[in-house]
Amino acid sequence: MGPAPWLRILLLLLALLPAAAPSSASLLDAPPAPPSKAAQFDAVFQNVIGPGSMDAPYETYVGWLEQLRILLPPGDNAREVQFRSVYCGSPRWKDAQQGLAYTDDALRRARAARDIASQGRAQFCRVGFVQLLRGTRQAIAEADKLVALLQDSSERQLYGEALMLRGSLLSDIGEQARALMDFQRARAAFRDAGIDHEIDYLQMKIATAYRRMGDFSQAERYFTGSVARQQDLGDWERQVSDLIQLGYLYEESGELPKARASFERAVTLSLKHESRLNAASARLGLASAQIAQGEFDSALITLAQARAGLIAEHVDANDGLLLLTSGQALAGKGEHRAALAHYRLALAPIEKDGNQRYLAMLYQAQSASEEALGQLRAALDDYKRYAHLQAELQSKMRLEQSRLLQYEYEIRRRDFENRRLQTEAQARQQQLIALERERRWQTLALVLGVLLLGVLATLAWRQQRRARRLRTLAMTDPLTGAASRLAIERTADTALAAAQRQGQPLSLLLLDLDYFKAVNDRHGHAAGDAVLRDIVQAWQAQLRDRDTLGRIGGEEFAVVCAGADLAQARMIAQRLLDATRAIRLPDIDPALRMATSIGIAEARADDTRESLLARADAALYRAKQQGRDRVED
């Protein structure tokens, strides 16, 4: 819940102090003349659109917009275009239709002035108003236009904000992998713009996407840390947003007392700062937690308070969820006819918004009330709709997790390639520097001793290069490119120590290719080597960014999965199993099929590397004994 995503992006850092009035003293003693109205406007505007705007409280932003309105020089068309492109985000637009009309006028003016940045900022507002009026999916189409407009422009910060906005909308409708890709691109765009710190709002959106994908532990670490950080900074509004997200996280993971406490803190903090909209968003979550705990009358009171706050703020974006939750509370009291009336009113706004999770919840609740009233045919039809949507959601979550792994691999591969190119460029630069230095020494080399020193320096440099190359070879398996045995053991030691120190999960996978000796015997060792290379490449594509694959020897491999508990390790192992089965080797034998056995062990508090390996090896042995081509833990 919380404020619309498009609005949170337009935050500011500090308020501009008014200039002092000139005194009536003599000319020699007079202070410098105050800046002109245009210069003051430009100073405020630069802060509005600068990097600090993404981490500042919303109240400051509102004050700055009003300063811009006062400082706008009459008849200055260029500055009026700039002003309108941000003033469309003012809270004065209680009526979304009026706000959209103002925004479209600002967009037309920016296009006429050929001001790309102002077009982009006006399009930001358009995305927000379209979301309010026509739902999230229509807003995504508008966000696509925004990203396309800015993609090749020099406005890198604005482009990053556009990606962050689209990613937030995609996350709202369940497209978490695409959302995370937009968030990663936004982070890169901010770096291109010279912003050298992480944007808190972007980090919050990334954590929200992980929560919606079921990665609760990673999301909880961010939100709990952010609540404390925002409290220290005095940013109560972002603290409320984090508390609401934390409440939904606890509710989804079944920790209802924690969920309720988090929502109640958000309500209290919002009321303290007289923010009816934030209080309404927090109360929606609180009511859901109260219903889950069987407190239906309390939930109805909470929902009535939330509805009053939304009406007072002229916000109807949460109508569907408000009606659905109210119906659930009424159904809990046994008032199923009233509940059904609420569900039927909720259907249209939920369908318009495109949130399949809420739609599935609606059909499930509606089916239960119809069954309670004896409307068995209608109940069965709605339950079938619920089951179909739930299956789609589960399939989509698995697909999103798989896509995320693929995207992470692509990002890692590109990062590796960029680092390699940077290293080569640095090496060439160092060679040029070394050659220049050598030429100067040759000019000055008048005696044999100086020449000898130059030769010795060159030999030492070559020896150092040779030593570095040998160290690299020692840490990398030369055949497959995976980590060597020495490297994977060191990785396991480091990851195990970190997991025990921080109380985080860690799992180890041992993999052994089934019947690999037959490949060498039938097709030769060169074919066997090619098979190993192809399999390692296929495995690497299925691993997470923080997983490390190493070759222990022959056809046996290990994967260190930092931050993965046993359930997550099973998912990773299943992907490796499927990837092995999918490999085709037409150049060796079109009929050749490969399989692997996998043993899993999750680290314990008293584990050493040897004991963890021993348990994983025992699990691998069971996998072999029970028919191979399987996973055991």
XYZ file of C-alpha atoms in Angstrom:
633
model
C 0.000 0.000 0.000
C 1.210 3.556 0.747
C 1.438 6.496 -1.665
C 1.324 5.820 -5.382
C 4.803 4.801 -6.655
C 4.988 7.597 -9.180
C 4.591 10.152 -6.405
C 7.320 8.806 -4.113
C 9.910 9.209 -6.880
C 9.448 12.987 -6.908
C 10.921 13.595 -3.429
C 13.257 16.445 -2.418
C 16.061 17.075 0.096
C 16.054 20.580 1.625
C 13.921 23.721 1.534
C 15.398 26.835 -0.010
C 15.783 29.753 2.437
C 14.400 33.124 1.222
C 16.959 35.748 0.247
C 17.515 38.688 2.618
C 16.047 42.033 1.582
C 18.602 44.728 0.622
C 19.342 47.342 3.272
C 19.235 51.107 2.847
C 22.920 51.549 3.804
C 25.426 53.218 1.526
C 26.487 51.566 -1.716
C 29.920 50.625 -0.335
C 28.427 48.924 2.766
C 25.465 47.301 0.983
C 25.357 43.479 0.856
C 25.428 41.774 -2.540
C 22.218 42.170 -4.483
C 19.826 39.224 -4.055
C 19.627 36.832 -6.963
C 16.990 37.547 -9.548
C 13.659 35.772 -9.492
C 14.761 33.633 -12.454
C 17.993 32.646 -10.648
C 16.028 31.724 -7.518
C 13.633 29.674 -9.627
C 16.572 27.838 -11.237
C 18.116 27.075 -7.831
C 14.902 25.551 -6.505
C 14.268 23.676 -9.741
C 17.746 22.102 -9.724
C 17.083 20.751 -6.260
C 13.682 19.448 -7.371
C 15.210 17.370 -10.157
C 18.603 16.592 -8.562
C 19.798 13.338 -6.961
C 18.691 14.454 -3.499
C 15.080 14.534 -4.708
C 14.898 10.742 -4.546
C 15.762 10.452 -0.845
C 13.936 13.427 0.666
C 10.576 13.666 2.517
C 7.452 14.384 0.482
C 6.513 17.427 2.598
C 9.675 19.183 1.435
C 8.745 18.461 -2.171
C 5.314 20.031 -1.730
C 6.862 23.176 -0.244
C 9.326 23.476 -3.086
C 6.591 23.178 -5.712
C 4.821 26.125 -4.144
C 8.093 28.099 -4.133
C 8.477 27.388 -7.847
C 4.953 28.654 -8.490
C 5.737 31.925 -6.672
C 9.181 32.359 -8.278
C 8.100 31.627 -11.879
C 8.966 34.764 -13.927
C 5.928 36.030 -15.895
C 6.161 35.485 -19.660
C 9.166 33.116 -19.394
C 7.991 30.301 -21.660
C 11.009 27.995 -21.146
C 10.732 28.087 -17.356
C 6.962 27.724 -17.491
C 7.424 24.472 -19.435
C 9.822 23.259 -16.747
C 7.469 24.343 -13.961
C 4.408 22.602 -15.410
C 6.386 19.394 -15.945
C 6.833 19.039 -12.163
C 3.798 20.900 -10.820
C 1.574 18.170 -12.238
C 2.767 16.171 -9.190
C 1.323 18.709 -6.746
C -1.161 17.421 -4.136
C -3.598 20.129 -5.306
C -4.856 17.678 -7.944
C -7.385 15.857 -5.768
C -9.431 15.063 -8.884
C -7.388 12.651 -11.006
C -9.220 13.646 -14.193
C -8.289 17.312 -13.686
C -4.728 16.308 -12.895
C -4.545 14.291 -16.114
C -5.841 17.247 -18.156
C -3.203 19.551 -16.615
C -0.518 16.913 -17.261
C -1.479 16.474 -20.918
C -1.285 20.250 -21.387
C 2.191 20.247 -19.765
C 3.219 17.415 -22.082
C 2.037 19.302 -25.179
C 3.967 22.416 -24.131
C 7.147 20.380 -23.511
C 6.876 18.730 -26.942
C 6.391 22.104 -28.618
C 9.519 23.385 -26.821
C 11.444 20.167 -27.772
C 12.364 19.811 -24.109
C 12.947 16.050 -23.656
C 13.523 16.274 -19.886
C 10.256 18.170 -19.351
C 8.426 15.701 -21.576
C 9.766 12.897 -19.401
C 8.733 14.542 -16.137
C 5.225 15.292 -17.432
C 4.953 11.685 -18.636
C 5.798 10.610 -15.068
C 2.654 12.374 -13.874
C 0.655 10.858 -16.711
C 1.638 7.346 -15.616
C 0.355 8.088 -12.102
C -2.981 9.555 -13.174
C -3.581 6.756 -15.702
C -2.953 4.224 -12.935
C -5.567 5.905 -10.747
C -8.134 6.186 -13.558
C -7.544 3.091 -15.716
C -5.556 0.610 -13.660
C -1.980 -0.607 -13.392
C -1.716 -2.377 -16.748
C -2.637 0.783 -18.655
C -0.120 2.655 -16.523
C 2.604 0.188 -17.571
C 1.897 0.989 -21.233
C 2.442 4.677 -20.406
C 5.625 3.799 -18.484
C 6.913 1.934 -21.566
C 6.563 5.175 -23.534
C 8.450 7.031 -20.805
C 11.357 4.565 -20.831
C 11.526 4.629 -24.647
C 11.564 8.454 -24.632
C 14.522 8.659 -22.235
C 16.489 5.551 -23.196
C 18.907 7.237 -25.591
C 18.840 10.677 -23.960
C 21.536 12.240 -21.822
C 19.103 12.410 -18.880
C 20.540 9.350 -17.077
C 19.065 10.085 -13.654
C 15.617 10.655 -15.148
C 15.992 7.459 -17.168
C 16.854 5.590 -13.959
C 13.760 7.024 -12.260
C 11.635 5.928 -15.248
C 12.976 2.373 -14.966
C 12.328 2.424 -11.221
C 8.735 3.551 -11.833
C 8.044 0.874 -14.446
C 9.667 -1.780 -12.284
C 7.403 -0.826 -9.383
C 4.294 -1.171 -11.569
C 5.478 -4.516 -12.956
C 6.057 -5.762 -9.425
C 2.498 -4.741 -8.472
C 1.039 -7.109 -11.103
C 3.409 -10.003 -10.314
C 6.079 -9.537 -13.009
C 8.896 -9.730 -10.440
C 11.714 -10.876 -12.760
C 11.057 -8.035 -15.226
C 10.706 -5.628 -12.304
C 14.072 -6.652 -10.846
C 15.699 -6.253 -14.257
C 14.327 -2.679 -14.430
C 15.603 -2.030 -10.906
C 19.082 -3.289 -11.850
C 19.095 -1.091 -14.975
C 17.932 1.860 -12.855
C 20.863 1.315 -10.506
C 23.254 1.329 -13.489
C 21.662 4.518 -14.856
C 22.113 6.240 -11.492
C 25.782 5.251 -11.537
C 26.067 6.725 -15.066
C 24.558 9.931 -13.685
C 27.335 10.132 -11.073
C 25.178 9.075 -8.091
C 27.613 7.085 -5.969
C 25.231 5.834 -3.241
C 22.305 3.431 -3.162
C 18.860 5.019 -3.432
C 16.787 3.943 -0.415
C 13.517 3.925 -2.355
C 15.023 1.669 -5.023
C 16.318 -0.718 -2.360
C 12.847 -0.809 -0.820
C 11.276 -1.709 -4.161
C 13.823 -4.487 -4.721
C 13.045 -5.899 -1.273
C 9.300 -5.722 -2.018
C 9.828 -7.735 -5.210
C 11.747 -10.379 -3.258
C 8.891 -10.502 -0.722
C 6.373 -11.073 -3.485
C 8.557 -13.884 -4.871
C 8.576 -15.609 -1.476
C 12.163 -14.755 -0.498
C 11.014 -13.558 2.935
C 14.352 -13.717 4.764
C 16.115 -11.418 2.301
C 13.197 -8.960 2.242
C 12.877 -8.958 6.065
C 16.566 -8.091 6.492
C 16.117 -5.015 4.312
C 12.848 -3.770 5.830
C 13.842 -4.184 9.500
C 17.151 -2.426 8.839
C 15.432 0.328 6.857
C 12.850 1.007 9.594
C 15.648 1.683 12.084
C 17.611 3.734 9.540
C 14.651 5.925 8.565
C 13.816 6.446 12.243
C 17.341 7.767 12.803
C 17.018 10.015 9.740
C 13.619 11.308 10.858
C 11.891 10.262 7.606
C 8.599 9.101 9.126
C 6.820 8.622 5.767
C 9.363 6.139 4.444
C 9.345 4.476 7.844
C 5.573 3.986 7.458
C 6.072 2.470 3.979
C 8.661 0.034 5.348
C 6.424 -0.930 8.296
C 3.491 -1.631 5.952
C 5.658 -3.812 3.704
C 7.019 -5.584 6.781
C 3.444 -6.197 7.955
C 2.474 -7.860 4.667
C 5.679 -9.903 4.764
C 4.842 -11.265 8.229
C 1.231 -11.908 7.231
C 2.257 -13.857 4.136
C 4.779 -15.912 6.134
C 2.155 -16.732 8.814
C 3.569 -14.582 11.638
C 0.284 -12.809 12.429
C 1.214 -11.177 15.793
C 4.267 -9.596 14.181
C 2.187 -8.493 11.164
C -0.401 -6.841 13.399
C 2.247 -5.075 15.490
C 3.921 -3.711 12.354
C 0.638 -2.389 10.894
C -0.320 -0.820 14.235
C 3.034 0.988 14.425
C 2.430 2.316 10.899
C -1.055 3.559 11.847
C 0.227 5.258 15.013
C 3.084 6.971 13.169
C 0.780 8.156 10.355
C -1.748 9.605 12.798
C 1.008 11.336 14.748
C 1.945 13.198 11.548
C -1.728 13.677 10.506
C -1.361 11.698 7.285
C -4.802 10.275 6.555
C -3.681 8.561 3.350
C -0.812 6.676 4.973
C -3.026 5.786 7.941
C -5.658 4.391 5.537
C -3.068 2.243 3.758
C -1.785 0.880 7.073
C -5.337 0.196 8.308
C -6.078 -1.883 5.213
C -3.203 -4.162 6.167
C -4.196 -4.140 9.852
C -7.749 -5.197 8.997
C -6.417 -8.146 6.996
C -4.345 -9.259 10.006
C -7.363 -8.845 12.340
C -9.482 -11.017 10.039
C -6.787 -13.702 9.997
C -6.907 -13.670 13.825
C -10.726 -13.937 13.908
C -11.390 -10.366 15.112
C -14.066 -9.552 12.556
C -15.830 -6.674 14.362
C -12.495 -4.950 15.001
C -11.605 -5.418 11.344
C -14.848 -3.742 10.217
C -14.144 -0.747 12.465
C -10.602 -0.522 11.087
C -11.902 -0.733 7.499
C -14.441 2.017 8.137
C -11.614 4.252 9.364
C -9.547 3.383 6.280
C -12.486 4.160 3.980
C -13.029 7.541 5.668
C -9.366 8.443 5.198
C -9.397 7.497 1.511
C -12.590 9.452 0.874
C -11.147 12.492 2.630
C -8.098 12.318 0.356
C -10.231 11.716 -2.791
C -8.430 8.414 -3.464
C -10.320 5.471 -4.933
C -7.344 3.360 -6.088
C -7.899 0.865 -3.218
C -11.675 0.428 -3.688
C -11.365 -3.182 -4.848
C -9.188 -4.305 -1.949
C -11.301 -2.346 0.555
C -14.500 -4.036 -0.644
C -12.855 -7.468 -0.710
C -11.495 -7.134 2.831
C -14.823 -5.815 4.109
C -16.561 -8.812 2.564
C -14.115 -11.186 4.279
C -14.845 -9.564 7.651
C -18.624 -9.860 7.092
C -18.252 -13.483 6.013
C -16.302 -14.160 9.190
C -19.342 -12.955 11.166
C -21.627 -15.235 9.130
C -23.207 -12.367 7.150
C -22.640 -14.063 3.808
C -25.274 -12.210 1.768
C -23.732 -8.859 2.699
C -20.305 -10.335 2.006
C -21.374 -11.426 -1.490
C -22.661 -7.928 -2.234
C -19.234 -6.536 -1.349
C -17.432 -9.174 -3.445
C -19.521 -8.373 -6.525
C -18.767 -4.667 -6.188
C -15.062 -5.466 -5.763
C -14.810 -7.534 -8.948
C -14.729 -4.644 -11.470
C -12.002 -2.512 -9.806
C -9.835 -5.574 -9.112
C -10.158 -6.774 -12.716
C -9.366 -3.260 -13.961
C -6.215 -3.099 -11.862
C -5.035 -6.472 -13.167
C -3.876 -7.926 -9.808
C -4.409 -11.684 -10.215
C -3.569 -12.427 -6.578
C -6.417 -10.231 -5.338
C -8.719 -11.735 -7.985
C -7.911 -15.262 -6.757
C -8.608 -14.166 -3.167
C -11.937 -12.717 -4.315
C -13.083 -15.935 -6.042
C -12.035 -18.051 -3.058
C -13.917 -15.844 -0.575
C -16.962 -15.628 -2.860
C -17.041 -19.406 -3.282
C -16.993 -19.927 0.500
C -19.915 -17.536 1.061
C -21.947 -19.070 -1.804
C -21.386 -22.522 -0.322
C -22.521 -21.295 3.119
C -25.757 -19.990 1.516
C -26.381 -23.265 -0.326
C -25.572 -21.810 -3.765
C -23.523 -24.880 -4.613
C -23.322 -24.490 -8.410
C -22.134 -20.874 -8.135
C -19.720 -21.882 -5.363
C -18.234 -24.636 -7.535
C -17.847 -22.289 -10.512
C -16.088 -19.653 -8.392
C -13.874 -22.275 -6.738
C -12.813 -23.489 -10.193
C -11.922 -19.900 -11.117
C -9.937 -19.615 -7.895
C -8.130 -22.922 -8.492
C -7.292 -21.946 -12.065
C -5.921 -18.551 -11.003
C -4.005 -20.071 -8.077
C -2.361 -22.596 -10.410
C -1.459 -19.764 -12.775
C 0.014 -17.746 -9.897
C 2.104 -20.695 -8.655
C 3.315 -21.397 -12.170
C 4.074 -17.711 -12.660
C 6.076 -17.547 -9.416
C 8.191 -20.526 -10.511
C 8.620 -18.928 -13.925
C 9.605 -15.600 -12.329
C 12.199 -17.361 -10.149
C 13.588 -19.159 -13.199
C 13.653 -15.940 -15.232
C 15.383 -14.137 -12.396
C 18.119 -16.770 -12.320
C 18.532 -16.417 -16.074
C 18.629 -12.605 -15.875
C 21.124 -12.737 -13.006
C 23.333 -15.022 -15.084
C 23.142 -12.639 -18.052
C 23.991 -9.667 -15.834
C 26.885 -11.580 -14.300
C 28.155 -12.618 -17.730
C 28.014 -9.024 -19.011
C 29.687 -7.732 -15.860
C 32.456 -10.307 -16.280
C 32.925 -9.296 -19.908
C 33.030 -5.596 -18.948
C 35.599 -6.294 -16.242
C 37.671 -8.303 -18.703
C 37.635 -5.452 -21.222
C 38.497 -2.934 -18.521
C 41.366 -5.128 -17.349
C 42.685 -5.450 -20.892
C 42.441 -1.679 -21.402
C 44.295 -1.060 -18.145
C 46.930 -3.606 -19.141
C 47.430 -1.878 -22.495
C 47.692 1.474 -20.736
C 50.242 0.045 -18.318
C 52.212 -1.386 -21.234
C 52.286 2.024 -22.901
C 53.455 3.609 -19.670
C 56.096 0.927 -19.245
C 57.302 1.389 -22.824
C 57.541 5.144 -22.355
C 59.461 4.671 -19.149
C 61.785 2.179 -20.834
C 62.461 4.582 -23.698
C 63.391 7.333 -21.258
C 65.705 4.954 -19.434
C 67.302 3.900 -22.727
C 68.011 7.543 -23.496
C 69.607 8.042 -20.096
C 71.299 4.653 -19.948
C 74.980 5.649 -20.187
C 76.492 2.868 -18.142
C 76.116 -0.883 -18.006
C 74.852 -0.788 -14.415
C 71.766 1.232 -15.401
C 71.042 -1.109 -18.313
C 71.425 -4.096 -16.014
C 68.914 -2.622 -13.552
C 66.462 -2.162 -16.418
C 66.878 -5.799 -17.439
C 66.414 -6.978 -13.857
C 63.287 -4.835 -13.491
C 61.841 -6.335 -16.677
C 62.614 -9.859 -15.477
C 60.988 -9.179 -12.128
C 57.883 -7.815 -13.836
C 57.642 -10.924 -16.030
C 58.126 -13.156 -13.028
C 55.331 -11.350 -11.216
C 53.042 -11.790 -14.211
C 53.943 -15.472 -14.367
C 53.225 -15.858 -10.652
C 49.835 -14.164 -11.039
C 48.997 -16.417 -13.988
C 49.921 -19.496 -11.995
C 47.755 -18.359 -9.095
C 44.822 -17.863 -11.487
C 45.338 -21.339 -12.933
C 45.469 -22.814 -9.439
C 42.042 -21.333 -8.625
C 40.324 -22.290 -11.924
C 39.712 -25.709 -13.433
C 41.446 -25.409 -16.850
C 39.056 -27.793 -18.613
C 35.634 -26.516 -17.579
C 36.293 -22.999 -16.296
C 34.637 -23.849 -12.950
C 36.455 -23.168 -9.689
C 39.269 -25.603 -8.902
C 39.134 -27.957 -5.917
C 41.381 -25.607 -3.943
C 39.167 -22.631 -4.796
C 35.854 -24.370 -3.964
C 37.256 -25.549 -0.628
C 38.348 -22.018 0.234
C 34.936 -20.712 -0.843
C 33.206 -23.305 1.345
C 35.381 -22.371 4.346
C 34.688 -18.647 3.909
C 30.923 -19.089 3.314
C 30.565 -21.507 6.266
C 32.342 -19.111 8.635
C 30.170 -16.197 7.450
C 26.945 -18.230 7.768
C 27.787 -19.333 11.322
C 28.820 -15.810 12.316
C 25.715 -14.111 10.876
C 23.182 -16.880 11.590
C 22.344 -17.243 7.875
C 21.588 -20.501 6.008
C 24.157 -22.256 3.789
C 23.807 -25.412 1.725
C 26.291 -27.580 -0.160
C 25.478 -29.644 -3.257
C 27.646 -32.547 -4.465
C 27.024 -33.668 -8.078
C 28.330 -36.752 -9.823
C 27.582 -37.435 -13.497
C 25.929 -40.822 -13.940
C 27.714 -43.405 -16.143
C 30.235 -40.840 -17.336
C 32.932 -43.496 -17.716
C 30.826 -45.037 -20.502
C 31.096 -41.763 -22.464
C 34.907 -41.854 -22.274
C 35.022 -45.565 -23.128
C 32.672 -45.304 -26.094
C 33.518 -41.901 -27.563
C 36.998 -41.131 -26.250
C 38.388 -38.691 -23.680
C 38.187 -35.699 -26.035
C 34.417 -36.227 -26.289
C 34.237 -36.661 -22.516
C 36.008 -33.333 -22.042
C 33.543 -31.635 -24.408
C 30.617 -33.115 -22.441
C 32.054 -31.763 -19.164
C 32.441 -28.300 -20.648
C 28.851 -28.259 -21.995
C 27.397 -29.507 -18.701
C 29.280 -26.931 -16.620
C 28.067 -24.160 -18.955
C 24.460 -25.413 -18.595
C 24.774 -25.574 -14.805
C 26.259 -22.096 -14.535
C 23.184 -20.724 -16.318
C 20.920 -22.163 -13.591
C 22.840 -20.920 -10.561
C 22.222 -17.739 -8.613
C 24.715 -14.893 -8.632
C 25.981 -15.825 -5.170
C 26.360 -19.591 -5.878
C 29.848 -21.000 -6.645
C 30.395 -24.110 -8.774
C 33.674 -26.027 -8.468
C 35.155 -29.220 -9.873
C 36.370 -31.608 -7.192
C 37.797 -34.123 -9.639
C 36.837 -36.239 -12.635
C 33.076 -35.966 -13.106
C 32.386 -34.836 -9.515
C 31.425 -31.231 -8.740
C 30.327 -29.142 -5.748
C 28.119 -26.044 -5.442
C 28.322 -23.709 -2.423
C 24.908 -22.022 -2.018
C 25.330 -19.089 0.371
C 22.064 -17.842 1.914
C 20.128 -20.949 0.774
C 18.278 -23.184 3.225
C 17.424 -26.804 2.420
C 14.193 -25.947 0.565
C 15.937 -23.367 -1.650
C 18.841 -25.775 -2.229
C 16.366 -28.422 -3.428
C 14.986 -25.924 -5.980
C 18.502 -25.174 -7.230
C 19.347 -28.898 -7.374
C 16.161 -29.635 -9.324
C 17.108 -26.978 -11.908
C 20.572 -28.535 -12.266
C 18.952 -31.959 -12.646
C 16.577 -30.696 -15.361
C 19.385 -28.803 -17.137
C 21.472 -32.007 -17.272
C 18.601 -34.003 -18.734
C 17.995 -31.306 -21.361
C 21.552 -31.357 -22.762
C 21.873 -32.605 -26.353
C 25.200 -33.543 -27.923
C 24.607 -34.015 -31.662
C 28.302 -33.655 -32.560
C 29.173 -36.614 -30.327
C 26.081 -38.834 -30.436
C 22.534 -37.581 -31.185
C 21.147 -40.333 -28.936
C 23.428 -39.557 -26.009
C 21.597 -38.431 -22.858
C 23.245 -37.298 -19.648
C 22.083 -37.490 -16.044
C 23.479 -36.599 -12.659
C 22.993 -37.609 -9.034
C 22.955 -34.847 -6.412
C 23.428 -34.893 -2.642
C 22.461 -31.913 -0.481
C 23.514 -30.950 3.033
C 22.466 -27.820 4.934
C 25.114 -26.387 7.278
C 24.664 -26.732 11.027
C 25.992 -24.437 13.723
C 28.828 -26.838 14.633
C 29.746 -27.934 11.082
C 33.208 -27.885 9.605
C 33.866 -28.093 5.897
C 34.789 -31.764 6.276
C 31.586 -32.671 8.187
C 29.401 -30.721 5.740
C 31.080 -32.454 2.774
C 30.683 -35.822 4.478
C 26.926 -35.378 4.880
C 26.536 -34.172 1.313
C 28.619 -37.151 0.125
C 26.407 -39.534 2.112
C 23.325 -37.991 0.470
C 24.996 -38.364 -2.946
C 25.697 -42.010 -2.193
C 21.997 -42.535 -1.380
C 21.027 -40.886 -4.656
C 23.327 -43.323 -6.496
C 21.984 -46.309 -4.551
C 18.344 -45.404 -5.185
C 18.623 -45.356 -8.956
C 20.692 -42.251 -9.884
C 19.358 -39.194 -11.781
C 17.834 -37.869 -8.569
C 18.328 -35.539 -5.588
C 18.750 -36.680 -1.985
C 19.380 -34.701 1.202
